[in-house]
């Protein structure tokens, strides 16, 4: 049954604009939205709070399997982790970097597979992440690989954080983003790679609206 429900997989490195674009496309289509990074980030919060060692893959996988994670509005603007709203905590670089570290563990990824696949509900799903088109929804009829140059991605993230009143240094942010991308690309389990048949969009020189228009064209809307 769920195989009949269309999925638009949007994968790519951090800061390529996936979050904004995926949410907007989902809204235009009236489809559900999966921010898989928010799931890894929520697990990172659970791990940090519990004091679990970041080296203990099995313990982290057990936490992943046991955590009660809900998106009451279907959007990570509200995330309930064991009943508590943690949405405001997941945006930090510490959380993103911790998420990237624990996401390298195979047992952790396996424990989160069904949670992600559960988002595939009619009339369709826009799924944002690193392995949406390769591992989680390999049968997705639409696959996009959204990227941008490292400089552009770092600058966008810098502006985004500044807008939220978070003070960061552009140089160290650039280094952190490069380090996170390297880890996400080079890991053994579900590395960030372009899925077979995916369409590459480089957003370095494009406005968000242009990226959205291209994606809607790809899926014939
Ligand atoms: O998309 P994001 O920046 O919120 O994701 C945070 C980290 O979570 C990212 O650096 C790697 C991991 N992640 C992953 O391994 N697979 C996904 N599908 C989504 C995120």
Short mmCIF file of C-alpha atoms in Angstrom, two decimals, residues 3 28 34 86 101 132 136 140 146 151 174 187-188 193 199 206 218:
data_model
loop_
_atom_site.label_atom_id
_atom_site.label_comp_id
_atom_site.label_asym_id
_atom_site.label_seq_id
_atom_site.Cartn_x
_atom_site.Cartn_y
_atom_site.Cartn_z
CA UNK A 3 4.58 1.85 -2.11
CA UNK A 28 2.41 23.66 -2.22
CA UNK A 34 9.67 14.57 6.93
CA UNK A 86 12.37 20.29 22.45
CA UNK A 101 28.35 11.73 15.04
CA UNK A 132 16.14 9.56 1.72
CA UNK A 136 14.94 5.10 3.51
CA UNK A 140 10.82 7.11 -4.35
CA UNK A 146 20.38 19.68 -3.60
CA UNK A 151 31.25 28.98 1.17
CA UNK A 174 32.79 27.06 7.97
CA UNK A 187 30.73 7.16 6.80
CA UNK A 188 30.22 3.49 5.96
CA UNK A 193 25.78 10.27 -1.93
CA UNK A 199 18.46 15.19 -10.33
CA UNK A 206 19.70 30.43 -7.12
CA UNK A 218 10.67 17.90 -12.01
#
